[in-house]
Amino acid sequence: PLADKNQTQALYQDMLSVTIELIDKIRQQKQRQIDLDKIKKVLSRLIEQVAAKNDYLSSISYFSSVDDYLPVHLLNTCIYSLGLGVSLGLDKPRLEELGVACLFYDIGLLNVYDLIKKSEKLRPDEFEKVKRHTQDAADSLRNISGLPQVVSIVVSQHHERFDGSGYPQGLKADQIHEFSRIVGLCDTYEALTHSRPNQKKLLPNAAITKIIQEKSLFTPKILKKFIETMGIYPIESWVELNNGEIGKVIGINKTSVLRPVVEVILDPQGKRLSETRLIDLSQQTNLYIKKALENKDIPPDIAKKLEDTN
């Protein structure tokens, strides 16, 4: 297992570099030069850490931000999907196939990049063009030798929905491959929790709430496992308790996702405590999370001190 979050961050960057290189090859129409062995080698390290329940990975994914949206979107969805795959009991060979599929699944967005970067709402004809990115990408992958067959399936099906309301074919329930249902859910969560030109990002608890409100779109068992795996509040996210104290989430209770382990750092007046204390909210029925906070809600000087001490 990795020793600390710095090494986890380094792994994330290694994986991001591989993803960026993959996208560049496809953008330049050099699919035959894609090194699948290199991708699988780094992916194997990622799977090892996801299987070891390294919660820092999902935390880094949530807080990640770069100018180029697509590689981060692919990688984050990959991390979330692998975590969900582990919870669903997938073995390592199937996790590897799922991971490879995740790095390719939304590659069709390259053909409509100008449209997804628009700040205004898409016209109907523009949206129809965006919807074609699934099949366009599936067609382009035929030039890559050695890709598992399931990759093109996930690419073409990741916008299909459990109730049949998705596209391009309107498949429903078990007509949709299990990997496509996993990736479709994780893709939705990733998109909701990261800013786009036409969308302000949601905090994770708000994203989960929105997904639950539209639960007919997702496989019930997969949705339940996703919430148990991700938790409502990511590691290192800030929360305010009902007593006014503020802290950081440092652990997720899989059987009680609304009640994580919190390191209380600030008193109700926003002043740093002389000694922080750990509270397992699953064991403290009188305390609960009043609301999730964004990093910008924390006084900059206090946030800086906390970073320095970490």
mmCIF file of C-alpha atoms in Angstrom:
data_model
loop_
_atom_site.group_PDB
_atom_site.id
_atom_site.type_symbol
_atom_site.label_atom_id
_atom_site.label_comp_id
_atom_site.label_asym_id
_atom_site.label_seq_id
_atom_site.Cartn_x
_atom_site.Cartn_y
_atom_site.Cartn_z
ATOM 1 C CA PRO A 1 0.000 0.000 0.000
ATOM 2 C CA LEU A 2 1.053 3.582 -0.554
ATOM 3 C CA ALA A 3 2.554 5.299 2.474
ATOM 4 C CA ASP A 4 0.865 8.692 2.203
ATOM 5 C CA LYS A 5 -1.188 11.044 0.098
ATOM 6 C CA ASN A 6 1.932 12.475 -1.596
ATOM 7 C CA GLN A 7 2.610 9.093 -3.176
ATOM 8 C CA THR A 8 -1.059 8.801 -4.064
ATOM 9 C CA GLN A 9 -0.840 12.194 -5.753
ATOM 10 C CA ALA A 10 2.218 10.996 -7.681
ATOM 11 C CA LEU A 11 0.307 7.931 -8.876
ATOM 12 C CA TYR A 12 -2.587 10.144 -9.963
ATOM 13 C CA GLN A 13 -0.169 12.320 -11.960
ATOM 14 C CA ASP A 14 1.417 9.246 -13.586
ATOM 15 C CA MET A 15 -2.012 8.027 -14.600
ATOM 16 C CA LEU A 16 -2.982 11.487 -15.836
ATOM 17 C CA SER A 17 0.141 11.642 -18.028
ATOM 18 C CA VAL A 18 -0.761 8.296 -19.606
ATOM 19 C CA THR A 19 -4.309 9.535 -20.216
ATOM 20 C CA ILE A 20 -3.119 12.788 -21.801
ATOM 21 C CA GLU A 21 -0.743 10.842 -24.062
ATOM 22 C CA LEU A 22 -3.591 8.535 -25.083
ATOM 23 C CA ILE A 23 -5.825 11.483 -25.973
ATOM 24 C CA ASP A 24 -3.050 13.154 -27.963
ATOM 25 C CA LYS A 25 -2.530 9.998 -30.043
ATOM 26 C CA ILE A 26 -6.221 9.812 -30.867
ATOM 27 C CA ARG A 27 -6.428 13.544 -31.532
ATOM 28 C CA GLN A 28 -3.570 13.176 -34.032
ATOM 29 C CA GLN A 29 -5.222 10.039 -35.484
ATOM 30 C CA LYS A 30 -2.258 7.890 -34.450
ATOM 31 C CA GLN A 31 -4.318 5.126 -32.851
ATOM 32 C CA ARG A 32 -1.881 2.442 -34.012
ATOM 33 C CA GLN A 33 0.850 4.046 -31.872
ATOM 34 C CA ILE A 34 -1.099 3.695 -28.616
ATOM 35 C CA ASP A 35 0.931 1.624 -26.152
ATOM 36 C CA LEU A 36 -1.628 -0.545 -24.361
ATOM 37 C CA ASP A 37 1.045 -2.334 -22.324
ATOM 38 C CA LYS A 38 2.206 0.985 -20.885
ATOM 39 C CA ILE A 39 -1.377 1.929 -20.039
ATOM 40 C CA LYS A 40 -2.036 -1.429 -18.359
ATOM 41 C CA LYS A 41 1.172 -1.211 -16.330
ATOM 42 C CA VAL A 42 0.203 2.085 -14.680
ATOM 43 C CA LEU A 43 -3.426 0.983 -14.478
ATOM 44 C CA SER A 44 -2.346 -2.104 -12.526
ATOM 45 C CA ARG A 45 -0.832 0.159 -9.854
ATOM 46 C CA LEU A 46 -4.056 2.142 -9.727
ATOM 47 C CA ILE A 47 -6.172 -0.991 -9.343
ATOM 48 C CA GLU A 48 -3.903 -2.169 -6.522
ATOM 49 C CA GLN A 49 -4.524 1.062 -4.609
ATOM 50 C CA VAL A 50 -8.249 1.117 -5.259
ATOM 51 C CA ALA A 51 -8.485 -2.491 -4.050
ATOM 52 C CA ALA A 52 -6.515 -1.486 -0.935
ATOM 53 C CA LYS A 53 -9.252 1.093 -0.170
ATOM 54 C CA ASN A 54 -6.965 4.090 -0.664
ATOM 55 C CA ASP A 55 -9.552 6.825 -0.047
ATOM 56 C CA TYR A 56 -7.059 9.543 -0.988
ATOM 57 C CA LEU A 57 -7.592 8.588 -4.643
ATOM 58 C CA SER A 58 -11.232 9.663 -4.714
ATOM 59 C CA SER A 59 -10.331 12.767 -2.715
ATOM 60 C CA ILE A 60 -7.647 13.777 -5.234
ATOM 61 C CA SER A 61 -10.097 13.068 -8.040
ATOM 62 C CA TYR A 62 -12.715 15.352 -6.522
ATOM 63 C CA PHE A 63 -10.325 18.259 -5.921
ATOM 64 C CA SER A 64 -8.462 17.916 -9.236
ATOM 65 C CA SER A 65 -8.650 20.737 -11.751
ATOM 66 C CA VAL A 66 -6.810 21.387 -15.023
ATOM 67 C CA ASP A 67 -7.491 23.517 -18.083
ATOM 68 C CA ASP A 68 -8.053 20.513 -20.355
ATOM 69 C CA TYR A 69 -11.288 18.926 -19.163
ATOM 70 C CA LEU A 70 -11.217 15.558 -20.933
ATOM 71 C CA PRO A 71 -8.189 13.736 -19.426
ATOM 72 C CA VAL A 72 -9.221 14.557 -15.864
ATOM 73 C CA HIS A 73 -12.806 13.557 -16.642
ATOM 74 C CA LEU A 74 -11.677 10.181 -17.999
ATOM 75 C CA LEU A 75 -9.262 9.475 -15.160
ATOM 76 C CA ASN A 76 -11.630 10.500 -12.376
ATOM 77 C CA THR A 77 -14.411 8.380 -13.835
ATOM 78 C CA CYS A 78 -11.906 5.524 -14.046
ATOM 79 C CA ILE A 79 -11.043 5.827 -10.349
ATOM 80 C CA TYR A 80 -14.694 5.990 -9.278
ATOM 81 C CA SER A 81 -15.619 3.068 -11.562
ATOM 82 C CA LEU A 82 -12.787 0.881 -10.267
ATOM 83 C CA GLY A 83 -13.806 1.595 -6.668
ATOM 84 C CA LEU A 84 -17.354 0.613 -7.523
ATOM 85 C CA GLY A 85 -16.098 -2.461 -9.390
ATOM 86 C CA VAL A 86 -14.154 -3.607 -6.320
ATOM 87 C CA SER A 87 -17.276 -3.186 -4.165
ATOM 88 C CA LEU A 88 -19.263 -5.223 -6.664
ATOM 89 C CA GLY A 89 -16.727 -8.057 -6.401
ATOM 90 C CA LEU A 90 -15.045 -7.845 -9.809
ATOM 91 C CA ASP A 91 -11.779 -9.803 -10.028
ATOM 92 C CA LYS A 92 -8.513 -8.225 -11.214
ATOM 93 C CA PRO A 93 -8.777 -9.230 -14.918
ATOM 94 C CA ARG A 94 -12.262 -7.720 -15.121
ATOM 95 C CA LEU A 95 -11.115 -4.615 -13.226
ATOM 96 C CA GLU A 96 -8.330 -4.195 -15.772
ATOM 97 C CA GLU A 97 -10.830 -4.392 -18.639
ATOM 98 C CA LEU A 98 -13.085 -1.907 -16.849
ATOM 99 C CA GLY A 99 -10.145 0.447 -16.270
ATOM 100 C CA VAL A 100 -9.076 0.356 -19.922
ATOM 101 C CA ALA A 101 -12.679 0.989 -20.987
ATOM 102 C CA CYS A 102 -12.843 4.022 -18.706
ATOM 103 C CA LEU A 103 -9.801 5.620 -20.317
ATOM 104 C CA PHE A 104 -11.485 5.382 -23.735
ATOM 105 C CA TYR A 105 -15.193 5.667 -22.980
ATOM 106 C CA ASP A 106 -15.677 9.419 -23.627
ATOM 107 C CA ILE A 107 -12.962 9.845 -26.244
ATOM 108 C CA GLY A 108 -15.672 10.738 -28.768
ATOM 109 C CA LEU A 109 -15.940 14.148 -27.100
ATOM 110 C CA LEU A 110 -12.832 15.102 -29.070
ATOM 111 C CA ASN A 111 -15.114 15.431 -32.100
ATOM 112 C CA VAL A 112 -17.432 17.884 -30.319
ATOM 113 C CA TYR A 113 -14.979 19.657 -28.012
ATOM 114 C CA ASP A 114 -16.063 23.102 -29.235
ATOM 115 C CA LEU A 115 -19.665 22.315 -28.291
ATOM 116 C CA ILE A 116 -19.051 20.974 -24.786
ATOM 117 C CA LYS A 117 -17.019 24.096 -24.023
ATOM 118 C CA LYS A 118 -19.905 26.423 -24.904
ATOM 119 C CA SER A 119 -21.198 28.476 -21.979
ATOM 120 C CA GLU A 120 -24.697 28.812 -23.427
ATOM 121 C CA LYS A 121 -27.267 26.055 -23.757
ATOM 122 C CA LEU A 122 -26.832 23.859 -26.832
ATOM 123 C CA ARG A 123 -29.299 24.149 -29.704
ATOM 124 C CA PRO A 124 -31.248 20.960 -30.526
ATOM 125 C CA ASP A 125 -29.093 20.284 -33.600
ATOM 126 C CA GLU A 126 -25.913 20.791 -31.562
ATOM 127 C CA PHE A 127 -27.143 18.391 -28.885
ATOM 128 C CA GLU A 128 -27.896 15.792 -31.559
ATOM 129 C CA LYS A 129 -24.318 16.158 -32.778
ATOM 130 C CA VAL A 130 -23.001 15.681 -29.228
ATOM 131 C CA LYS A 131 -25.130 12.553 -28.834
ATOM 132 C CA ARG A 132 -23.340 10.993 -31.816
ATOM 133 C CA HIS A 133 -20.019 11.045 -29.935
ATOM 134 C CA THR A 134 -20.669 7.558 -28.546
ATOM 135 C CA GLN A 135 -20.955 5.768 -31.881
ATOM 136 C CA ASP A 136 -18.302 7.928 -33.582
ATOM 137 C CA ALA A 137 -15.809 6.916 -30.895
ATOM 138 C CA ALA A 138 -16.754 3.244 -31.034
ATOM 139 C CA ASP A 139 -16.068 3.296 -34.791
ATOM 140 C CA SER A 140 -12.658 4.963 -34.379
ATOM 141 C CA LEU A 141 -11.465 2.353 -31.863
ATOM 142 C CA ARG A 142 -11.454 -0.360 -34.517
ATOM 143 C CA ASN A 143 -7.963 0.807 -35.508
ATOM 144 C CA ILE A 144 -6.492 -0.045 -32.092
ATOM 145 C CA SER A 145 -5.289 -3.641 -31.946
ATOM 146 C CA GLY A 146 -5.485 -5.561 -28.695
ATOM 147 C CA LEU A 147 -8.381 -3.613 -27.158
ATOM 148 C CA PRO A 148 -10.791 -5.809 -25.209
ATOM 149 C CA GLN A 149 -14.139 -6.041 -27.017
ATOM 150 C CA VAL A 150 -15.935 -4.626 -23.978
ATOM 151 C CA VAL A 151 -14.217 -1.256 -24.508
ATOM 152 C CA SER A 152 -16.221 -0.440 -27.627
ATOM 153 C CA ILE A 153 -19.370 -1.652 -25.853
ATOM 154 C CA VAL A 154 -18.828 0.776 -22.965
ATOM 155 C CA VAL A 155 -17.960 3.574 -25.383
ATOM 156 C CA SER A 156 -21.232 3.128 -27.262
ATOM 157 C CA GLN A 157 -23.457 2.391 -24.228
ATOM 158 C CA HIS A 158 -22.321 4.716 -21.420
ATOM 159 C CA HIS A 159 -25.272 7.076 -22.008
ATOM 160 C CA GLU A 160 -27.854 4.281 -22.014
ATOM 161 C CA ARG A 161 -30.010 4.313 -18.879
ATOM 162 C CA PHE A 162 -31.647 1.619 -16.748
ATOM 163 C CA ASP A 163 -35.187 2.870 -17.504
ATOM 164 C CA GLY A 164 -34.594 2.994 -21.266
ATOM 165 C CA SER A 165 -34.432 6.790 -21.488
ATOM 166 C CA GLY A 166 -30.782 6.949 -22.612
ATOM 167 C CA TYR A 167 -29.125 6.987 -26.018
ATOM 168 C CA PRO A 168 -28.211 6.016 -28.708
ATOM 169 C CA GLN A 169 -30.369 2.853 -28.721
ATOM 170 C CA GLY A 170 -32.707 3.317 -25.761
ATOM 171 C CA LEU A 171 -31.516 0.079 -24.158
ATOM 172 C CA LYS A 172 -32.790 -0.746 -20.679
ATOM 173 C CA ALA A 173 -31.851 -2.801 -17.616
ATOM 174 C CA ASP A 174 -29.831 -5.931 -18.453
ATOM 175 C CA GLN A 175 -29.717 -5.026 -22.139
ATOM 176 C CA ILE A 176 -26.957 -2.652 -21.036
ATOM 177 C CA HIS A 177 -23.579 -4.218 -20.207
ATOM 178 C CA GLU A 178 -22.714 -4.129 -16.492
ATOM 179 C CA PHE A 179 -19.573 -2.085 -17.200
ATOM 180 C CA SER A 180 -21.615 0.457 -19.167
ATOM 181 C CA ARG A 181 -24.005 0.822 -16.218
ATOM 182 C CA ILE A 182 -21.066 1.293 -13.830
ATOM 183 C CA VAL A 183 -19.352 3.858 -16.043
ATOM 184 C CA GLY A 184 -22.608 5.663 -16.839
ATOM 185 C CA LEU A 185 -23.245 6.309 -13.143
ATOM 186 C CA CYS A 186 -19.655 7.332 -12.368
ATOM 187 C CA ASP A 187 -19.562 9.566 -15.458
ATOM 188 C CA THR A 188 -22.684 11.358 -14.209
ATOM 189 C CA TYR A 189 -21.233 11.896 -10.726
ATOM 190 C CA GLU A 190 -17.916 13.117 -12.116
ATOM 191 C CA ALA A 191 -19.642 15.582 -14.430
ATOM 192 C CA LEU A 192 -21.826 16.952 -11.619
ATOM 193 C CA THR A 193 -18.911 17.503 -9.226
ATOM 194 C CA HIS A 194 -16.660 19.397 -11.662
ATOM 195 C CA SER A 195 -17.240 22.744 -13.291
ATOM 196 C CA ARG A 196 -17.895 23.127 -16.996
ATOM 197 C CA PRO A 197 -18.432 26.329 -18.967
ATOM 198 C CA ASN A 198 -22.211 25.849 -18.773
ATOM 199 C CA GLN A 199 -22.428 24.250 -15.345
ATOM 200 C CA LYS A 200 -21.355 25.132 -11.809
ATOM 201 C CA LYS A 201 -20.032 22.136 -9.915
ATOM 202 C CA LEU A 202 -22.027 20.605 -7.090
ATOM 203 C CA LEU A 203 -20.679 19.512 -3.745
ATOM 204 C CA PRO A 204 -20.619 15.701 -3.513
ATOM 205 C CA ASN A 205 -23.608 15.477 -1.176
ATOM 206 C CA ALA A 206 -25.664 17.626 -3.564
ATOM 207 C CA ALA A 207 -24.529 15.516 -6.533
ATOM 208 C CA ILE A 208 -25.532 12.304 -4.747
ATOM 209 C CA THR A 209 -28.908 13.865 -3.850
ATOM 210 C CA LYS A 210 -29.504 14.778 -7.499
ATOM 211 C CA ILE A 211 -28.573 11.269 -8.638
ATOM 212 C CA ILE A 212 -30.920 9.712 -6.046
ATOM 213 C CA GLN A 213 -33.725 11.985 -7.288
ATOM 214 C CA GLU A 214 -33.178 10.442 -10.732
ATOM 215 C CA LYS A 215 -32.564 6.918 -9.433
ATOM 216 C CA SER A 216 -34.699 5.315 -12.153
ATOM 217 C CA LEU A 217 -31.789 6.021 -14.533
ATOM 218 C CA PHE A 218 -29.414 3.693 -12.673
ATOM 219 C CA THR A 219 -29.296 0.049 -11.608
ATOM 220 C CA PRO A 220 -30.522 -0.052 -7.962
ATOM 221 C CA LYS A 221 -27.797 -2.451 -6.763
ATOM 222 C CA ILE A 222 -25.031 -0.472 -8.495
ATOM 223 C CA LEU A 223 -26.357 2.850 -7.160
ATOM 224 C CA LYS A 224 -26.508 1.478 -3.602
ATOM 225 C CA LYS A 225 -22.931 0.171 -3.822
ATOM 226 C CA PHE A 226 -21.773 3.471 -5.332
ATOM 227 C CA ILE A 227 -23.100 5.480 -2.393
ATOM 228 C CA GLU A 228 -21.559 3.030 0.095
ATOM 229 C CA THR A 229 -18.220 3.188 -1.734
ATOM 230 C CA MET A 230 -17.957 6.931 -2.342
ATOM 231 C CA GLY A 231 -19.625 8.182 0.791
ATOM 232 C CA ILE A 232 -21.514 11.456 0.765
ATOM 233 C CA TYR A 233 -18.546 13.495 1.964
ATOM 234 C CA PRO A 234 -15.114 12.842 0.358
ATOM 235 C CA ILE A 235 -11.937 12.471 2.373
ATOM 236 C CA GLU A 236 -10.443 15.929 3.129
ATOM 237 C CA SER A 237 -13.688 17.788 2.427
ATOM 238 C CA TRP A 238 -14.765 20.439 4.939
ATOM 239 C CA VAL A 239 -17.993 20.110 6.920
ATOM 240 C CA GLU A 240 -19.821 22.099 9.570
ATOM 241 C CA LEU A 241 -21.357 20.172 12.462
ATOM 242 C CA ASN A 242 -24.668 21.016 14.114
ATOM 243 C CA ASN A 243 -22.787 22.502 17.107
ATOM 244 C CA GLY A 244 -21.067 25.023 14.823
ATOM 245 C CA GLU A 245 -17.650 23.359 14.842
ATOM 246 C CA ILE A 246 -15.841 22.862 11.544
ATOM 247 C CA GLY A 247 -13.614 19.991 10.525
ATOM 248 C CA LYS A 248 -12.246 17.818 7.762
ATOM 249 C CA VAL A 249 -13.527 14.382 6.828
ATOM 250 C CA ILE A 250 -10.765 11.825 7.351
ATOM 251 C CA GLY A 251 -12.677 8.547 7.143
ATOM 252 C CA ILE A 252 -15.815 7.113 5.517
ATOM 253 C CA ASN A 253 -18.203 4.762 7.308
ATOM 254 C CA LYS A 254 -19.374 2.431 4.555
ATOM 255 C CA THR A 255 -22.480 1.380 6.490
ATOM 256 C CA SER A 256 -23.368 4.917 7.592
ATOM 257 C CA VAL A 257 -22.330 7.229 4.775
ATOM 258 C CA LEU A 258 -23.957 10.314 6.284
ATOM 259 C CA ARG A 259 -21.831 9.945 9.406
ATOM 260 C CA PRO A 260 -18.097 9.899 8.516
ATOM 261 C CA VAL A 261 -15.089 10.332 10.794
ATOM 262 C CA VAL A 262 -14.288 14.039 11.177
ATOM 263 C CA GLU A 263 -11.221 15.810 12.522
ATOM 264 C CA VAL A 264 -12.636 18.886 14.268
ATOM 265 C CA ILE A 265 -10.290 21.819 13.683
ATOM 266 C CA LEU A 266 -12.207 25.086 14.182
ATOM 267 C CA ASP A 267 -14.526 26.189 16.975
ATOM 268 C CA PRO A 268 -17.965 27.725 16.261
ATOM 269 C CA GLN A 269 -16.320 31.170 15.968
ATOM 270 C CA GLY A 270 -13.961 29.904 13.261
ATOM 271 C CA LYS A 271 -10.880 29.927 15.501
ATOM 272 C CA ARG A 272 -8.355 27.112 15.415
ATOM 273 C CA LEU A 273 -8.630 24.717 18.369
ATOM 274 C CA SER A 274 -5.476 24.316 20.443
ATOM 275 C CA GLU A 275 -5.821 20.565 19.870
ATOM 276 C CA THR A 276 -7.851 18.947 17.112
ATOM 277 C CA ARG A 277 -10.015 15.993 18.007
ATOM 278 C CA LEU A 278 -11.427 13.070 16.076
ATOM 279 C CA ILE A 279 -15.144 12.325 16.081
ATOM 280 C CA ASP A 280 -16.664 9.203 14.579
ATOM 281 C CA LEU A 281 -20.145 10.509 13.859
ATOM 282 C CA SER A 282 -21.495 6.967 13.597
ATOM 283 C CA GLN A 283 -20.787 6.695 17.347
ATOM 284 C CA GLN A 284 -21.999 10.209 18.286
ATOM 285 C CA THR A 285 -25.765 10.358 17.868
ATOM 286 C CA ASN A 286 -25.995 13.927 19.226
ATOM 287 C CA LEU A 287 -23.716 15.283 16.487
ATOM 288 C CA TYR A 288 -24.277 15.343 12.749
ATOM 289 C CA ILE A 289 -23.155 17.248 9.680
ATOM 290 C CA LYS A 290 -25.186 20.413 9.250
ATOM 291 C CA LYS A 291 -23.740 21.216 5.824
ATOM 292 C CA ALA A 292 -20.820 20.585 3.531
ATOM 293 C CA LEU A 293 -18.435 23.469 2.927
ATOM 294 C CA GLU A 294 -16.311 24.456 -0.027
ATOM 295 C CA ASN A 295 -12.632 25.248 0.489
ATOM 296 C CA LYS A 296 -13.359 28.907 -0.218
ATOM 297 C CA ASP A 297 -15.599 28.972 2.874
ATOM 298 C CA ILE A 298 -12.552 28.390 5.099
ATOM 299 C CA PRO A 299 -10.536 31.514 6.079
ATOM 300 C CA PRO A 300 -7.437 31.500 3.791
ATOM 301 C CA ASP A 301 -4.978 32.064 6.637
ATOM 302 C CA ILE A 302 -6.341 29.073 8.547
ATOM 303 C CA ALA A 303 -6.401 26.872 5.446
ATOM 304 C CA LYS A 304 -2.770 27.808 4.732
ATOM 305 C CA LYS A 305 -1.689 26.927 8.284
ATOM 306 C CA LEU A 306 -3.447 23.601 8.011
ATOM 307 C CA GLU A 307 -1.700 22.817 4.729
ATOM 308 C CA ASP A 308 1.647 23.706 6.296
ATOM 309 C CA THR A 309 1.048 21.382 9.259
ATOM 310 C CA ASN A 310 0.026 18.534 6.943
#
